[in-house]
Coordinates of C-alpha atoms in Angstrom, one line a residue:
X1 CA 61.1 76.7 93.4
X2 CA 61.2 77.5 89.6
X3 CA 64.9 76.9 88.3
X4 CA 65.7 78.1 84.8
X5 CA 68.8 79.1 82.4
X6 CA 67.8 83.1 82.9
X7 CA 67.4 84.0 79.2
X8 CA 63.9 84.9 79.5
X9 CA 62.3 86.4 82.5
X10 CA 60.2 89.8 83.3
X11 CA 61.2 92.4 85.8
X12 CA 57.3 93.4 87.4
X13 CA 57.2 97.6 88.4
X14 CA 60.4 98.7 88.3
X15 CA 61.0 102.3 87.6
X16 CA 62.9 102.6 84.5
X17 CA 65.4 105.3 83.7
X18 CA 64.2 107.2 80.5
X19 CA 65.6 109.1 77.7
X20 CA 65.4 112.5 79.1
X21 CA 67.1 111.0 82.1
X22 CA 64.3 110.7 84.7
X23 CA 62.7 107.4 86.4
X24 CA 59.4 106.1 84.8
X25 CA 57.1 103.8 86.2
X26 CA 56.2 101.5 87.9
X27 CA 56.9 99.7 84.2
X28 CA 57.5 95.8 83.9
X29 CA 60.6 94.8 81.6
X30 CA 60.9 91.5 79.4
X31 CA 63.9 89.9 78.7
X32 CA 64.8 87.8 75.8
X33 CA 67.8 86.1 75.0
X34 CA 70.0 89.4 76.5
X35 CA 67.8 91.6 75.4
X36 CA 64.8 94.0 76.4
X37 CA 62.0 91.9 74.0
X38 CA 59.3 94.5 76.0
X39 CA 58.6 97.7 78.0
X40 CA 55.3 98.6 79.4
X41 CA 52.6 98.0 81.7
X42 CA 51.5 94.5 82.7
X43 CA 53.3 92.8 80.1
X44 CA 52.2 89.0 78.7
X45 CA 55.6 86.8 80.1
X46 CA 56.2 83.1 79.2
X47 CA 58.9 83.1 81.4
X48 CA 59.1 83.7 85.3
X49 CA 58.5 87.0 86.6
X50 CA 59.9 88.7 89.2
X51 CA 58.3 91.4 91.6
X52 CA 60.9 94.5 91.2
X53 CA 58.4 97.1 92.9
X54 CA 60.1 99.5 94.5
X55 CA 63.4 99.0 92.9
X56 CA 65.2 101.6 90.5
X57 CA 66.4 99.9 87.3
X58 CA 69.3 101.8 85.1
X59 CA 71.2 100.9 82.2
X60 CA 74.5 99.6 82.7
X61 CA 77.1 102.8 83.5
X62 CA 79.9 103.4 81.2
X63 CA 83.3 104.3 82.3
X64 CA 84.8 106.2 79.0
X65 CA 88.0 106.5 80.5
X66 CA 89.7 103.8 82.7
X67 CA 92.6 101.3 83.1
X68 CA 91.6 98.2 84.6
X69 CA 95.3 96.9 83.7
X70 CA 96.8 99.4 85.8
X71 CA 97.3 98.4 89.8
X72 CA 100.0 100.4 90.9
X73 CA 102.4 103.7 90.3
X74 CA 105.3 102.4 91.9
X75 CA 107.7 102.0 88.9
X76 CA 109.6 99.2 90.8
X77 CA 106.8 97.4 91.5
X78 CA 106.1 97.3 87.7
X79 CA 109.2 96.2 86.7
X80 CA 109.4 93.4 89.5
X81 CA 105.9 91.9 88.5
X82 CA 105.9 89.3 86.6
X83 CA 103.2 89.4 83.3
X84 CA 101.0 86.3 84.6
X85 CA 100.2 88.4 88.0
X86 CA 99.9 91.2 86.3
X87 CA 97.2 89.6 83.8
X88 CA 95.3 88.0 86.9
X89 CA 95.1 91.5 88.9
X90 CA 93.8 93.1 85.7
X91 CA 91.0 90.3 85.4
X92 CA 90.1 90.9 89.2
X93 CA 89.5 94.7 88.4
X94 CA 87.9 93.9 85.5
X95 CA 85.6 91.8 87.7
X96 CA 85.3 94.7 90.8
X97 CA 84.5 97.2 88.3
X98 CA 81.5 95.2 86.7
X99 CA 80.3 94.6 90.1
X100 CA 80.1 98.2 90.8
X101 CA 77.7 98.6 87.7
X102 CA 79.8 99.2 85.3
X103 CA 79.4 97.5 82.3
X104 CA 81.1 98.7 79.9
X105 CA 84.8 100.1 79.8
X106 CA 87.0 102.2 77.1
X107 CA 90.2 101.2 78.3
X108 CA 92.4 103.6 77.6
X109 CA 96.1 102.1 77.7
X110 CA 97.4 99.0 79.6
X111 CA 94.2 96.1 78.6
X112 CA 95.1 94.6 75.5
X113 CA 93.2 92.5 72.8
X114 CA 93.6 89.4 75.1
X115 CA 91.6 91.1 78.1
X116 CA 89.1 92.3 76.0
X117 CA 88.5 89.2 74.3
X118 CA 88.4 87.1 77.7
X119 CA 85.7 89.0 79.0
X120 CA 83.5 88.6 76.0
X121 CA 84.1 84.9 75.9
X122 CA 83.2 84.7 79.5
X123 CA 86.6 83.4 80.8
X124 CA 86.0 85.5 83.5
X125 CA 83.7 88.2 84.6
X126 CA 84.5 91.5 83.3
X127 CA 82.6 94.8 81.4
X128 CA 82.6 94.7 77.7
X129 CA 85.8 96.6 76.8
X130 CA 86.8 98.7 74.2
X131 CA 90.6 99.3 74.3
X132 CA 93.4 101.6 72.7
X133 CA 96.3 99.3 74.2
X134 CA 98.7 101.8 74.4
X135 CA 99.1 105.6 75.1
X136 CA 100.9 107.3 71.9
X137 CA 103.3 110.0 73.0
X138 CA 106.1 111.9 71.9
X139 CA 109.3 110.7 73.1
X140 CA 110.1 112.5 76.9
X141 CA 105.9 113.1 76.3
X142 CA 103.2 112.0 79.0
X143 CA 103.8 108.4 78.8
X144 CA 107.5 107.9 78.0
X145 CA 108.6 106.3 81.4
X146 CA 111.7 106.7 80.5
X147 CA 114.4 105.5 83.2
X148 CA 117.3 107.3 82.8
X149 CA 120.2 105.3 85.1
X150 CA 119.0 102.5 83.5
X151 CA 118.7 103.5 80.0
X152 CA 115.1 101.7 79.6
X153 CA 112.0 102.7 78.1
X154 CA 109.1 102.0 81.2
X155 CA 105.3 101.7 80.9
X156 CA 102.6 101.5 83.9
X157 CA 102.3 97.8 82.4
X158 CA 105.1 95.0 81.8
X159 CA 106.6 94.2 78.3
X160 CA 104.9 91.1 76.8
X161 CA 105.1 89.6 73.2
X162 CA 102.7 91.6 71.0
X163 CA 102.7 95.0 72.8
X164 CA 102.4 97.4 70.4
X165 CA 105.1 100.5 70.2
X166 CA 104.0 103.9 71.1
X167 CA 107.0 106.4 71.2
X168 CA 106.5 108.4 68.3
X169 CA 108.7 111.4 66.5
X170 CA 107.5 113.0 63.3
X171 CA 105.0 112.4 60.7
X172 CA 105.5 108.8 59.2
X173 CA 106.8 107.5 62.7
X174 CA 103.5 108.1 64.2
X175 CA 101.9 106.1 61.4
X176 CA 103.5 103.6 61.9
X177 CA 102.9 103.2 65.5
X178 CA 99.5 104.1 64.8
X179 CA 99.1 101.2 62.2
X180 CA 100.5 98.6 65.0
X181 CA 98.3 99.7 67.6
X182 CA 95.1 99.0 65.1
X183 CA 97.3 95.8 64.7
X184 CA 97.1 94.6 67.4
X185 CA 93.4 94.9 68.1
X186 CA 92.6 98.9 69.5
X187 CA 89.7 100.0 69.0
X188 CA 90.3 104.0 69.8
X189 CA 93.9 105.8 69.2
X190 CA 95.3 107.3 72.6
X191 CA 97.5 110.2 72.3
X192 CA 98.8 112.6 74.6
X193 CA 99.1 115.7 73.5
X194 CA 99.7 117.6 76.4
X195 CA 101.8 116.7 79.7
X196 CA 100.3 115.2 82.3
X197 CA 99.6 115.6 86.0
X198 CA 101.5 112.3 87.7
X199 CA 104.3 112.1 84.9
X200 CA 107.7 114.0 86.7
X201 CA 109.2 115.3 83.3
X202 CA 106.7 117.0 81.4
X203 CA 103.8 119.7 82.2
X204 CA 100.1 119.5 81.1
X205 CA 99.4 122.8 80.1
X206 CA 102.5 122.6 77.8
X207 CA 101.3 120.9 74.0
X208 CA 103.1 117.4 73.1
X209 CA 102.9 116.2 69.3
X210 CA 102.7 118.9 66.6
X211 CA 99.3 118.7 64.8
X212 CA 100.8 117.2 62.1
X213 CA 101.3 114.1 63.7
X214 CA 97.8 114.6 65.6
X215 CA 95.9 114.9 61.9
X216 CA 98.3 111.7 60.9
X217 CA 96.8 109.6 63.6
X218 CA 93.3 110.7 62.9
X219 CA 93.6 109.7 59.6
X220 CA 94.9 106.7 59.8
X221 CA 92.7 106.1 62.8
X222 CA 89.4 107.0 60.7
X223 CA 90.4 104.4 57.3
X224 CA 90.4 101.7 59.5
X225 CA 86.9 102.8 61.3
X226 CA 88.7 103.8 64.7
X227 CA 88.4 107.5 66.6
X228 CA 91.5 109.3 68.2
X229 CA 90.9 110.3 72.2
X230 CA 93.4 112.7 73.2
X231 CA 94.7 113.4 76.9
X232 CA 95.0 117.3 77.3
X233 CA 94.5 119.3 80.0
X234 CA 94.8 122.7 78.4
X235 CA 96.6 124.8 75.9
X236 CA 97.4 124.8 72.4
X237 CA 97.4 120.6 72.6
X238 CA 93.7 120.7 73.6
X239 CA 93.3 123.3 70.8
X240 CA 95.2 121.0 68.5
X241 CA 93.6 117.7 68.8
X242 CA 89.9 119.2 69.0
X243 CA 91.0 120.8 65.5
X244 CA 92.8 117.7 63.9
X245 CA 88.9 115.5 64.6
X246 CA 90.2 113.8 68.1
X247 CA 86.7 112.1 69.1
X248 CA 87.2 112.9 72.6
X249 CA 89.4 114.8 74.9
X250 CA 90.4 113.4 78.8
X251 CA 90.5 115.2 81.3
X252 CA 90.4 118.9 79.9
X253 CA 91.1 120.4 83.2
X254 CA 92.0 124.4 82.3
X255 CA 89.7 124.1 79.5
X256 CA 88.5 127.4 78.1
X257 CA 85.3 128.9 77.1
X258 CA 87.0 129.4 73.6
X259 CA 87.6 125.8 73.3
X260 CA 84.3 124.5 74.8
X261 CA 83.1 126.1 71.9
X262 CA 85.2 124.6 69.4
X263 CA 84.5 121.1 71.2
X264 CA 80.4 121.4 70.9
X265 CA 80.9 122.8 67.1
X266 CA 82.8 119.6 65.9
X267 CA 80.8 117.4 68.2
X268 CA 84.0 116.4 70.1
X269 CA 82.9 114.9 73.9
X270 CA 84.8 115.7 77.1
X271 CA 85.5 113.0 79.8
X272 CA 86.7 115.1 82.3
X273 CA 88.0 112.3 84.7
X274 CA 87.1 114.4 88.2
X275 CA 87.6 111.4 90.0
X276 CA 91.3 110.9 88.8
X277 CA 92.2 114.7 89.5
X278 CA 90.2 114.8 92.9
X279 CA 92.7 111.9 93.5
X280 CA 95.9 112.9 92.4
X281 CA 95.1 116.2 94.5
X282 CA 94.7 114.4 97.7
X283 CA 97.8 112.1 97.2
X284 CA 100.4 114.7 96.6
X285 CA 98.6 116.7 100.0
X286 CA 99.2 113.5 102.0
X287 CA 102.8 113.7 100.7
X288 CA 102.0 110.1 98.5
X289 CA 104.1 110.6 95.3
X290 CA 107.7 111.7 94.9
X291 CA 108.4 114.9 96.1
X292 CA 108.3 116.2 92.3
X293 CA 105.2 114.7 91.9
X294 CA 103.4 116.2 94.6
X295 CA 105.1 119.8 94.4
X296 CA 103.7 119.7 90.6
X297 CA 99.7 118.7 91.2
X298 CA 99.7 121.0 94.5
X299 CA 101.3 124.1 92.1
X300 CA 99.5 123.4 89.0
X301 CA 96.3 125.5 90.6
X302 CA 93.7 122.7 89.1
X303 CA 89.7 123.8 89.9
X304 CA 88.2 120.4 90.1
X305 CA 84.8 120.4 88.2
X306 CA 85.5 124.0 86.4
X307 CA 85.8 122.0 83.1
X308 CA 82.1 120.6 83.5
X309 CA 80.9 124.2 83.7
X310 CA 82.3 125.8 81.1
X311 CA 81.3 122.5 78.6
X312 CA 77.9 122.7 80.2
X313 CA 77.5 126.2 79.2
X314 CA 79.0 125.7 75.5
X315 CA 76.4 122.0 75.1
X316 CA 79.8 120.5 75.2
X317 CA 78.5 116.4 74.6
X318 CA 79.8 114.8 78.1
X319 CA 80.7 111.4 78.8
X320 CA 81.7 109.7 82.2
X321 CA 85.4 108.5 83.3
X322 CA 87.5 107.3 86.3
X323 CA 91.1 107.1 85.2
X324 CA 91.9 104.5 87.6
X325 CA 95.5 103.8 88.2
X326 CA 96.0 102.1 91.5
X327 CA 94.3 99.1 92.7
X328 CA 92.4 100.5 95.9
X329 CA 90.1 102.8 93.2
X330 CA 88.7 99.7 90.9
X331 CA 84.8 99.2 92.0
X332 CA 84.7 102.6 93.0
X333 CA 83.9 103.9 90.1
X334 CA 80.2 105.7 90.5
X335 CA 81.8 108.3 92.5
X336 CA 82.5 110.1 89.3
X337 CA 78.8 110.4 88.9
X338 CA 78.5 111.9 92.2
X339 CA 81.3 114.7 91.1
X340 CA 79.6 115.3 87.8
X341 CA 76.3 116.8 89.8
X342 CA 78.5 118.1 92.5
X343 CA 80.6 119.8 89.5
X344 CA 76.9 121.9 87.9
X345 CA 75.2 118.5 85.8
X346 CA 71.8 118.1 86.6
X347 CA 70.9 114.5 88.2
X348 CA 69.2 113.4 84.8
X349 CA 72.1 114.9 82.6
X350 CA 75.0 112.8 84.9
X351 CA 72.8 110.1 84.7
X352 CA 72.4 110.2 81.0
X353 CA 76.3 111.4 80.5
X354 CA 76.9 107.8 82.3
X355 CA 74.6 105.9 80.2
X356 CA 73.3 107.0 77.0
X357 CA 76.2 109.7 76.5
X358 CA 78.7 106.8 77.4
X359 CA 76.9 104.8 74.4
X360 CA 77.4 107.7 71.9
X361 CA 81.1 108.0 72.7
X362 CA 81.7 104.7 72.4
X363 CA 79.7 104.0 68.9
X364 CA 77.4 101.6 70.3
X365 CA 74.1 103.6 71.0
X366 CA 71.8 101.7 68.3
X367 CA 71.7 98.9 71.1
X368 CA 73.3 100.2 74.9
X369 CA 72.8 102.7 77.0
X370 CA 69.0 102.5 77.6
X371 CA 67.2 100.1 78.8
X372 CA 64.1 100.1 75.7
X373 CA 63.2 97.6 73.3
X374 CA 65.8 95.6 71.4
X375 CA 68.5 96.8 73.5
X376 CA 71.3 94.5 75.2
X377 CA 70.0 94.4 78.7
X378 CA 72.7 95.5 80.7
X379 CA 71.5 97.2 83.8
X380 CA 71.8 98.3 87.3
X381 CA 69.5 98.1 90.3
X382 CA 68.8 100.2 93.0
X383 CA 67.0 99.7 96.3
X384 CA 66.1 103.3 96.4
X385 CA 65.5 106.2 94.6
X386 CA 69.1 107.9 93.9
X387 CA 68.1 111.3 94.6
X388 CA 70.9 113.3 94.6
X389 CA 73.1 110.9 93.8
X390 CA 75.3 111.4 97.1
X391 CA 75.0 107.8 97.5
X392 CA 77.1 107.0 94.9
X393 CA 80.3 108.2 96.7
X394 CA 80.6 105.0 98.1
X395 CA 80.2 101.5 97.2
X396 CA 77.0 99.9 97.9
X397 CA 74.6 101.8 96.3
X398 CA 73.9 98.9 93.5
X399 CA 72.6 96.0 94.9
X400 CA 72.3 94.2 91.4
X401 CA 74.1 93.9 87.8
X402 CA 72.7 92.1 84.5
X403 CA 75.0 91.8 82.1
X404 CA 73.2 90.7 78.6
X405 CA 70.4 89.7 80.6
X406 CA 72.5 87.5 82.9
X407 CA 72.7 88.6 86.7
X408 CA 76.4 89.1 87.5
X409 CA 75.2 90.5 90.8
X410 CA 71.8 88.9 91.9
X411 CA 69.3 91.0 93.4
X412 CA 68.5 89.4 96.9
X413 CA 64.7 88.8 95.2
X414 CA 66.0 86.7 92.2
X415 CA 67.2 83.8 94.3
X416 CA 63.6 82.7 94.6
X417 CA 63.1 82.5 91.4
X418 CA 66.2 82.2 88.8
X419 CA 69.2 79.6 89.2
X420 CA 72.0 81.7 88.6
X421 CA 75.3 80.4 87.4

């Protein structure tokens, strides 16, 4: 048996997911150092190959919108976990999610600059993550856990040294908070400027920050290099960020023809998050949140997937999220790909919206989402053809995961051949 450090090897006949979003093939890829060094047809290799015939090879999915910091909803059992288990239950969803084929994460509130950093150094196994920290809101806004009997300000994830503040009110108070986020280490600026669907005090169709504060952030966002993404579901605070240069909105789920339009005309994406919301739907029907909580999502009338249509129709630029909040949902994340098609995308434009859209959102297109030439070879691999991509509902679908050319999750046919780590 060959043995080898796997930094250069070649995949033989593979089908190879393309830019329009279709399978190509049967093609052989070379890898180089982490990288795709070729693509083609009976390729030269100084390395080991390995037969990949019949296997369907993808780029590494993107989740736009999760929080692998976040276990639990159950305020009490926040505030009664200590930091150090919270830490080691963020690194094992870190790790479920990359097995799942995700390989690249915009954290959107609760990972911090430690996490992020951890996982690139290879402390543990984890996606590449982008994060934002913390969610900026107005005080009593989506995200102000506020406990009133107690008289404490509450967050999804436990106080630590170093956690940035996030309550804002007015102008020059939001840039501040905006400044100490980019302090300590965000790369995107979270805001919520609209209510929220699990939060008990405030209402998602009703708009949170005035769009003085919005522009503030995106300025001071954009002199530092960084991009604003803005939770709204609807309503003048969707309006409002889209118009003050937010990157991205989450969720968008009463969004508008008016304001698809708007979206696609400043090149703003939409991660509409239809695994969150098919979610929070289901919990408040099995009676699983507060009483508040459930008598809110049940009477807020939410159409899942209408928000894909409409920024379908209106070339609205789309880009893959989960929203993960509880333990039980991390690895699970291809689902969302499933609800995408289910919701009116084609199978090539979901797949693309996971990959190459993903990349675009995130800034780092020149070298991920696509499995070509000079690009990091992060990728996913499938035993079969995934059709109409039902099979991504539930886990088990991927049956390997290379992670700058390194297999995280070994393919049954490389243990003949590569001695992974």
């Amino acid at each position: 048996m060959t043995s080898f450090t796997p930094s250069s090897f070649t995949l033989r006949e593979a089908m190879v997911l393309d830019q329009s979003g279709s399978f190509g093939g049967p093609l052989d890829v070379r890898v180089d150092g982490g990288r795709v060094a070729a693509l083609g047809k009976d390729l030269p290799s100084d390395g080991p190959s390995i037969d990949f015939a019949g296997l369907w090879l993808l780029p590494g999915i993107f989740d736009c919108h999760d929080h692998v910091a976040f276990s639990t909803v159950d305020m009490l059992e926040v505030l009664g976990t200590p930091v150090s288990r919270w830490a080691l239950e963020a690194a094992r969803n870190g790790r479920l999610t990359l097995e799942a084929g995700v390989t690249f994460v915009r954290d959107l509130c609760g990972a911090d600059r430690g996490l992020r950093d951890a996982f690139a150094a290879g402390y543990v196994p984890g996606p590449t993550l982008q994060i934002s920290v913390v969610l900026i809101c107005q005080t009593g806004g989506h995200g102000d856990a506020y406990l009133g009997g107690a008289g404490l300000e509450a967050t999804l994830t436990p106080d630590y040294p170093g956690r940035p503040p996030y309550v804002v009110d007015g102008p020059e108070s939001m840039r501040h908070v905006v400044r100490a986020a980019l302090r300590a280490g965000a790369d995107w600026i979270k805001l919520a400027t609209t209510g929220g669907l699990v939060s008990e005090h405030d209402e998602p169709l009703v708009a949170e920050l005035t769009p003085k504060e919005i522009a503030v952030a995106v300025f001071e966002a954009e002199r530092k290099g960084k991009h604003v993404s803005a939770h709204a579901y609807g309503g003048d605070g969707l309006t409002n960020a889209v118009e003050a240069g937010a990157r991205s909105i989450e969720h968008g789920g009463f969004l508008t023809e008016e304001q698809a339009a708007l979206m696609a005309a400043r090149g703003c994406f939409l991660v509409p998050t239809l695994s969150a919301m098919r979610d929070c739907l289901r919990w408040a029907e099995e009676g699983a949140l507060t009483p508040t909580q459930c008598r809110k999502i049940l009477d807020f009338g939410l159409e899942l997937g209408e928000c894909v249509r409409i920024a379908k129709a209106h070339a609205v630029p789309l880009a893959c999220g989960t929203d993960y909040i509880k333990r039980e949902q991390h690895g699970k994340n291809l689902e969302e790909l499933t609800l995408m098609h289910r919701a009116g995308l084609t199978v090539e434009e979901t797949l693309l919206a996971a990959t190459a859209g993903g990349a675009e959102l995130c800034g780092v297109a020149q070298d991920r989402g696509r499995v070509a030439e000079g690009y990091v070879f992060d990728a996913v691999v499938l035993d079969a053809d995934p059709g109409d991509l039902s099979g991504f509902a539930s886990p088990g679908a991927v049956t390997g995961v290379f992670q700058a050319g390194r297999p995280v999750v070994p393919h049954p046919r490389l243990s003949a051949v590569l001695e992974v780590a």
